[in-house]
CSV table of C-alpha atoms in Angstrom, one decimal:
chain,number,residue,atom,x,y,z
A,1,MET,CA,-27.7,-15.8,36.7
A,2,ALA,CA,-24.9,-18.3,36.2
A,3,THR,CA,-24.6,-17.3,32.6
A,4,GLU,CA,-24.4,-13.6,33.4
A,5,HIS,CA,-21.7,-14.3,36.0
A,6,VAL,CA,-19.6,-16.2,33.4
A,7,ASP,CA,-20.1,-13.4,30.9
A,8,SER,CA,-19.0,-10.9,33.5
A,9,LEU,CA,-15.8,-12.9,34.3
A,10,HIS,CA,-15.1,-13.2,30.6
A,11,GLN,CA,-15.3,-9.4,30.2
A,12,ILE,CA,-13.0,-8.9,33.1
A,13,SER,CA,-10.5,-11.4,31.7
A,14,ILE,CA,-10.5,-9.7,28.2
A,15,TYR,CA,-10.2,-6.3,29.8
A,16,CYS,CA,-7.2,-7.4,31.9
A,17,LYS,CA,-5.4,-9.1,29.0
A,18,LEU,CA,-5.6,-6.1,26.8
A,19,GLN,CA,-4.0,-3.7,29.3
A,20,PRO,CA,-0.4,-4.1,28.0
A,21,HIS,CA,-1.5,-3.2,24.5
A,22,ILE,CA,-3.3,0.1,25.4
A,23,ARG,CA,-1.9,3.3,23.9
A,24,SER,CA,-3.0,6.9,24.6
A,25,LYS,CA,-4.4,9.1,21.8
A,26,LYS,CA,-1.3,11.2,21.8
A,27,GLN,CA,0.9,8.2,21.3
A,28,LEU,CA,-1.2,7.0,18.3
A,29,ASP,CA,-1.5,10.5,16.8
A,30,GLU,CA,2.3,11.0,16.9
A,31,PHE,CA,2.9,8.0,14.6
A,32,TYR,CA,-0.3,6.9,12.8
A,33,SER,CA,-2.6,9.9,12.4
A,34,ARG,CA,-4.0,11.1,9.1
A,35,PHE,CA,-4.5,14.5,10.7
A,36,ASP,CA,-1.4,16.7,11.0
A,37,PRO,CA,-1.7,19.1,14.0
A,38,ASN,CA,1.1,21.3,12.5
A,39,SER,CA,-0.7,21.7,9.1
A,40,GLY,CA,-0.4,25.2,7.7
A,41,ASN,CA,-4.0,25.1,6.3
A,42,THR,CA,-5.9,28.3,6.6
A,43,ALA,CA,-9.5,29.3,5.6
A,44,GLU,CA,-8.5,29.5,2.0
A,45,SER,CA,-5.0,28.0,1.4
A,46,ARG,CA,-5.1,24.3,2.1
A,47,LYS,CA,-3.6,20.9,1.3
A,48,CYS,CA,-5.7,18.1,-0.2
A,49,GLU,CA,-6.0,15.0,1.9
A,50,ARG,CA,-6.7,12.8,-1.1
A,51,CYS,CA,-4.2,14.0,-3.8
A,52,LYS,CA,-1.8,15.9,-1.5
A,53,ILE,CA,-1.5,19.0,-3.6
A,54,ASP,CA,-1.9,22.6,-2.3
A,55,TYR,CA,-5.0,24.4,-3.4
A,56,THR,CA,-7.1,27.5,-2.8
A,57,LEU,CA,-10.7,27.1,-1.5
A,58,ARG,CA,-13.0,29.4,-3.4
A,59,MET,CA,-16.6,30.0,-2.3
A,60,ASP,CA,-19.5,31.4,-4.5
A,61,SER,CA,-21.9,34.2,-3.5
A,62,ASN,CA,-24.0,31.6,-1.6
A,63,GLY,CA,-21.1,30.4,0.5
A,64,VAL,CA,-20.9,27.1,-1.4
A,65,PRO,CA,-17.5,25.8,-2.5
A,66,GLU,CA,-16.8,26.2,-6.2
A,67,PRO,CA,-16.1,22.9,-8.1
A,68,LEU,CA,-12.7,22.4,-9.8
A,69,ASP,CA,-12.2,22.9,-13.5
A,70,LYS,CA,-12.8,19.7,-15.4
A,71,PHE,CA,-9.3,19.7,-16.7
A,72,ASN,CA,-7.8,19.9,-13.2
A,73,LEU,CA,-9.8,17.5,-11.1
A,74,CYS,CA,-8.6,15.9,-7.8
A,75,GLU,CA,-7.0,12.5,-8.7
A,76,PHE,CA,-6.5,9.9,-6.0
A,77,HIS,CA,-6.7,6.3,-4.8
A,78,THR,CA,-9.6,5.3,-2.5
A,79,SER,CA,-7.5,2.8,-0.6
A,80,SER,CA,-4.2,3.5,1.3
A,81,VAL,CA,-1.0,2.0,-0.1
A,82,SER,CA,0.1,-1.3,1.4
A,83,PHE,CA,3.3,-3.3,1.3
A,84,ASN,CA,3.2,-6.4,-1.0
A,85,LYS,CA,5.1,-9.6,-0.4
A,86,PHE,CA,8.0,-8.5,-2.6
A,87,PRO,CA,10.6,-6.0,-1.3
A,88,ASP,CA,9.9,-2.4,-2.3
A,89,GLU,CA,6.6,-3.3,-4.0
A,90,TYR,CA,3.4,-1.5,-3.1
A,91,TYR,CA,-0.3,-2.3,-3.7
A,92,TYR,CA,-3.5,-0.4,-4.0
A,93,ALA,CA,-6.5,-2.6,-3.3
A,94,CYS,CA,-9.0,-0.1,-4.8
A,95,CYS,CA,-7.7,-0.7,-8.4
A,96,ASN,CA,-5.5,-3.8,-8.0
A,97,GLY,CA,-2.6,-1.5,-8.9
A,98,TYR,CA,1.1,-2.4,-8.1
A,99,THR,CA,4.0,0.0,-8.1
A,100,TYR,CA,7.5,0.2,-6.8
A,101,ILE,CA,9.5,2.8,-4.8
A,102,GLY,CA,10.4,5.6,-7.1
A,103,ARG,CA,7.6,4.8,-9.6
A,104,LYS,CA,4.1,6.4,-9.6
A,105,ILE,CA,0.9,4.8,-10.6
A,106,LYS,CA,-2.0,6.8,-12.1
A,107,PRO,CA,-4.8,7.4,-9.6
A,108,CYS,CA,-7.9,5.4,-10.2
A,109,LYS,CA,-10.5,8.0,-9.2
A,110,THR,CA,-11.3,11.7,-9.8
A,111,HIS,CA,-13.6,14.2,-8.1
A,112,ASN,CA,-14.6,17.8,-8.7
A,113,TYR,CA,-13.6,18.9,-5.2
A,114,HIS,CA,-10.4,18.7,-3.1
A,115,VAL,CA,-10.7,17.7,0.6
A,116,SER,CA,-8.9,19.7,3.2
A,117,GLU,CA,-6.2,17.8,5.1
A,118,ASN,CA,-6.5,19.4,8.5
A,119,PRO,CA,-8.6,22.5,8.9
A,120,ALA,CA,-9.3,24.4,12.2
A,121,PHE,CA,-12.6,22.5,12.4
A,122,PHE,CA,-10.9,19.8,14.5
A,123,LYS,CA,-9.6,22.2,17.1
A,124,ASN,CA,-12.8,23.4,18.7
A,125,GLY,CA,-15.6,21.7,20.6
A,126,ILE,CA,-13.5,18.8,21.9
A,127,VAL,CA,-14.8,16.8,24.8
A,128,SER,CA,-13.0,14.3,27.0
A,129,SER,CA,-13.9,11.1,28.8
A,130,ALA,CA,-11.7,12.1,31.6
A,131,SER,CA,-14.1,14.9,32.5
A,132,ILE,CA,-17.0,12.4,33.0
A,133,SER,CA,-17.5,10.7,36.4
A,134,GLY,CA,-18.2,7.0,36.7
A,135,SER,CA,-16.5,3.7,35.7
A,136,ASN,CA,-17.2,1.2,32.9
A,137,LYS,CA,-14.4,-1.3,32.6
A,138,VAL,CA,-15.4,-2.9,29.3
A,139,VAL,CA,-14.1,-3.2,25.8
A,140,TYR,CA,-16.0,-1.5,22.9
A,141,ALA,CA,-15.3,-1.4,19.2
A,142,LEU,CA,-15.9,2.0,17.6
A,143,ASP,CA,-16.4,2.6,13.9
A,144,CYS,CA,-17.1,5.8,12.1
A,145,GLU,CA,-18.2,6.4,8.6
A,146,MET,CA,-16.8,9.6,7.0
A,147,CYS,CA,-17.9,11.9,4.4
A,148,ALA,CA,-15.9,14.7,2.8
A,149,THR,CA,-17.0,18.2,3.6
A,150,VAL,CA,-15.6,21.7,3.2
A,151,ASN,CA,-14.1,21.2,6.6
A,152,GLY,CA,-12.3,18.0,5.6
A,153,TYR,CA,-13.4,14.5,6.6
A,154,GLU,CA,-16.2,14.6,9.1
A,155,CYS,CA,-18.1,11.7,10.8
A,156,CYS,CA,-21.5,11.0,9.3
A,157,GLN,CA,-22.3,7.8,11.2
A,158,VAL,CA,-21.0,6.2,14.4
A,159,THR,CA,-21.4,2.7,15.7
A,160,LEU,CA,-20.4,1.3,19.1
A,161,LEU,CA,-20.4,-2.5,19.7
A,162,ASP,CA,-19.8,-4.5,22.9
A,163,GLU,CA,-17.6,-7.6,23.2
A,164,ALA,CA,-20.4,-9.9,22.1
A,165,GLY,CA,-20.7,-7.9,18.8
A,166,LYS,CA,-24.0,-6.3,19.9
A,167,VAL,CA,-24.7,-2.7,18.8
A,168,VAL,CA,-25.0,-0.6,21.9
A,169,TYR,CA,-25.2,2.7,20.1
A,170,GLU,CA,-25.6,3.9,16.5
A,171,SER,CA,-26.5,7.2,15.0
A,172,LEU,CA,-26.2,9.3,11.9
A,173,VAL,CA,-24.2,12.5,12.5
A,174,LYS,CA,-25.0,15.7,10.8
A,175,PRO,CA,-21.7,17.2,9.5
A,176,GLU,CA,-21.0,20.8,10.4
A,177,GLY,CA,-19.6,21.6,6.9
A,178,PHE,CA,-21.1,21.6,3.4
A,179,ILE,CA,-20.9,18.0,2.1
A,180,LEU,CA,-18.7,17.6,-1.0
A,181,ASP,CA,-18.6,13.8,-1.3
A,182,TYR,CA,-20.6,11.2,0.5
A,183,GLU,CA,-18.0,8.5,-0.4
A,184,THR,CA,-20.9,6.1,-0.7
A,185,GLU,CA,-18.7,3.2,-2.1
A,186,LEU,CA,-16.7,3.3,1.2
A,187,SER,CA,-19.3,4.4,3.7
A,188,GLY,CA,-22.6,3.1,2.3
A,189,ILE,CA,-24.0,6.5,3.2
A,190,THR,CA,-26.0,8.4,0.5
A,191,LYS,CA,-27.6,11.8,0.2
A,192,GLU,CA,-30.9,10.1,0.8
A,193,THR,CA,-29.6,8.4,3.9
A,194,MET,CA,-28.7,11.7,5.5
A,195,GLU,CA,-31.9,13.5,4.3
A,196,ASN,CA,-34.2,10.7,5.6
A,197,GLY,CA,-32.3,10.6,9.0
A,198,PRO,CA,-32.8,10.9,11.8
A,199,CYS,CA,-29.5,12.7,12.2
A,200,LYS,CA,-28.1,14.1,15.4
A,201,SER,CA,-25.6,16.9,15.8
A,202,LEU,CA,-22.1,16.1,16.8
A,203,LYS,CA,-22.7,17.6,20.2
A,204,GLU,CA,-25.6,15.3,20.8
A,205,VAL,CA,-23.6,12.3,19.7
A,206,GLN,CA,-20.7,13.2,22.0
A,207,ASN,CA,-23.1,13.4,24.9
A,208,ASP,CA,-24.6,10.0,24.0
A,209,LEU,CA,-21.2,8.3,23.7
A,210,LEU,CA,-20.0,9.6,27.0
A,211,LYS,CA,-22.8,7.7,28.7
A,212,PHE,CA,-20.9,4.5,27.6
A,213,ILE,CA,-17.3,5.6,27.3
A,214,LYS,CA,-15.8,6.4,30.7
A,215,GLU,CA,-12.1,7.1,31.5
A,216,ASP,CA,-11.4,3.4,32.2
A,217,THR,CA,-13.2,2.0,29.1
A,218,ILE,CA,-11.0,0.4,26.4
A,219,LEU,CA,-11.8,1.4,22.8
A,220,MET,CA,-10.7,-0.7,19.8
A,221,GLY,CA,-10.9,0.3,16.2
A,222,TYR,CA,-9.3,0.6,12.8
A,223,GLY,CA,-7.4,3.9,13.0
A,224,ILE,CA,-9.2,4.5,16.3
A,225,ASN,CA,-7.3,7.7,17.0
A,226,ASP,CA,-8.6,9.3,13.8
A,227,GLU,CA,-12.1,8.0,14.5
A,228,LEU,CA,-12.0,10.0,17.8
A,229,THR,CA,-10.6,13.0,16.1
A,230,SER,CA,-13.6,13.1,13.8
A,231,LEU,CA,-15.8,12.9,16.8
A,232,LYS,CA,-13.8,15.5,18.7
A,233,LEU,CA,-13.6,13.1,21.5
A,234,HIS,CA,-10.5,12.6,23.6
A,235,HIS,CA,-9.9,9.2,25.2
A,236,ASP,CA,-6.6,7.6,26.4
A,237,LYS,CA,-7.3,3.8,26.5
A,238,LEU,CA,-7.0,2.8,22.9
A,239,ILE,CA,-6.0,-0.2,20.8
A,240,ASN,CA,-5.4,0.6,17.2
A,241,SER,CA,-6.0,-2.7,15.4
A,242,VAL,CA,-4.5,-1.4,12.1
A,243,ILE,CA,-0.8,-1.5,13.0
A,244,PHE,CA,1.5,-4.5,12.6
A,245,GLU,CA,5.1,-5.1,11.9
A,246,THR,CA,5.8,-6.3,8.3
A,247,ARG,CA,8.5,-8.7,7.3
A,248,GLN,CA,10.4,-5.8,5.8
A,249,ARG,CA,10.5,-4.2,9.2
A,250,HIS,CA,8.5,-1.3,8.0
A,251,ARG,CA,5.6,-0.2,10.1
A,252,CYS,CA,2.6,0.4,7.9
A,253,ILE,CA,-1.2,0.8,7.9
A,254,SER,CA,-2.7,-2.3,6.4
A,255,SER,CA,-6.2,-3.5,5.5
A,256,VAL,CA,-8.0,-5.9,7.8
A,257,ARG,CA,-7.8,-8.5,5.1
A,258,GLU,CA,-4.0,-8.3,4.9
A,259,LEU,CA,-3.7,-8.4,8.7
A,260,ALA,CA,-5.8,-11.5,8.9
A,261,LYS,CA,-3.8,-13.2,6.2
A,262,ASN,CA,-0.6,-12.5,8.0
A,263,ILE,CA,-1.7,-13.5,11.5
A,264,PHE,CA,-4.8,-15.6,11.6
A,265,VAL,CA,-7.9,-16.6,9.6
A,266,LEU,CA,-11.2,-15.0,10.3
A,267,GLU,CA,-14.4,-16.3,8.8
A,268,SER,CA,-16.5,-14.1,6.4
A,269,LEU,CA,-13.7,-11.5,6.1
A,270,ARG,CA,-14.5,-9.3,3.1
A,271,GLU,CA,-12.0,-7.2,1.2
A,272,GLU,CA,-10.6,-4.4,3.3
A,273,MET,CA,-12.3,-3.0,6.3
A,274,ARG,CA,-13.3,0.4,4.9
A,275,ARG,CA,-15.3,-1.4,2.2
A,276,GLU,CA,-17.3,-3.4,4.8
A,277,LYS,CA,-20.5,-2.3,6.4
A,278,LYS,CA,-20.1,-0.5,9.7
A,279,GLU,CA,-21.3,-3.4,11.9
A,280,GLU,CA,-19.2,-6.0,10.1
A,281,ALA,CA,-16.1,-3.8,10.4
A,282,SER,CA,-16.6,-3.3,14.1
A,283,CYS,CA,-17.5,-6.9,14.8
A,284,THR,CA,-14.2,-7.9,13.1
A,285,CYS,CA,-12.4,-5.6,15.5
A,286,VAL,CA,-14.2,-7.1,18.6
A,287,SER,CA,-13.6,-10.7,17.4
A,288,TRP,CA,-9.9,-10.2,17.6
A,289,ARG,CA,-10.0,-10.4,21.3
A,290,ASN,CA,-10.4,-14.2,20.9
A,291,PHE,CA,-7.1,-14.4,19.0
A,292,LYS,CA,-4.3,-14.0,21.4
A,293,THR,CA,-1.7,-14.2,18.6
A,294,ILE,CA,-2.4,-10.6,17.5
A,295,PHE,CA,-1.5,-9.3,20.9
A,296,ASP,CA,1.7,-11.4,21.5
């Protein structure tokens, strides 16, 4: 009983200390979202999330997207660009490529499908924690694995961890659109993973998550606002662990590895967060609560 009481006080302390650093989903979306709400994408005319070119989506007689011509494949980097220690120098962790402002570097990967930047898929079926009664004043880390579908990037697995790093919920999620790329090297998800299941529909997962996530719950995550967008879940007590101010006074999205090197040292930190397993990534997020430096 005494141990449970101490743990409860510890949770309350963490919850209170994080209050000044909470942002709403709207605040995070305005500055750091990968999804553009003003995108001009239509059912056929779209912009690719990966290579940023405009393209036309063509379907065959079976309603399956037609692959690209082998001479005009989608070319892209699998990691986001990050600032290096030198002024105006940028770095791609996926291929150890360096470049400078005004100079392009050849993408390291190709694929026979483009991925839509922001289709209408994300505008319907949205649920909100504000509509659910009850209270749960705790901190959870949320992590979603994404796969590329004809609808864009959709969630294919979700993991929710508590402050002790314990998995409180995890499920495979069946995407609503035809899957173009499982992005296995980033997500760890394969075709066999999804076929063997069990998989739940997005609606089922939403209902499950709202049993844990109440209006007063704090959610932490790497690009947490985009994770929620993929889940079609609205929540306004968020801490996006991916943002920090660089020495060049630019605000950028950095990998977990870079953030740790600039602020503090975490044991067993592996490459960047999107290359880690789901649980390790979310555990890293939760473990940050013990390092006050990141919140000062």
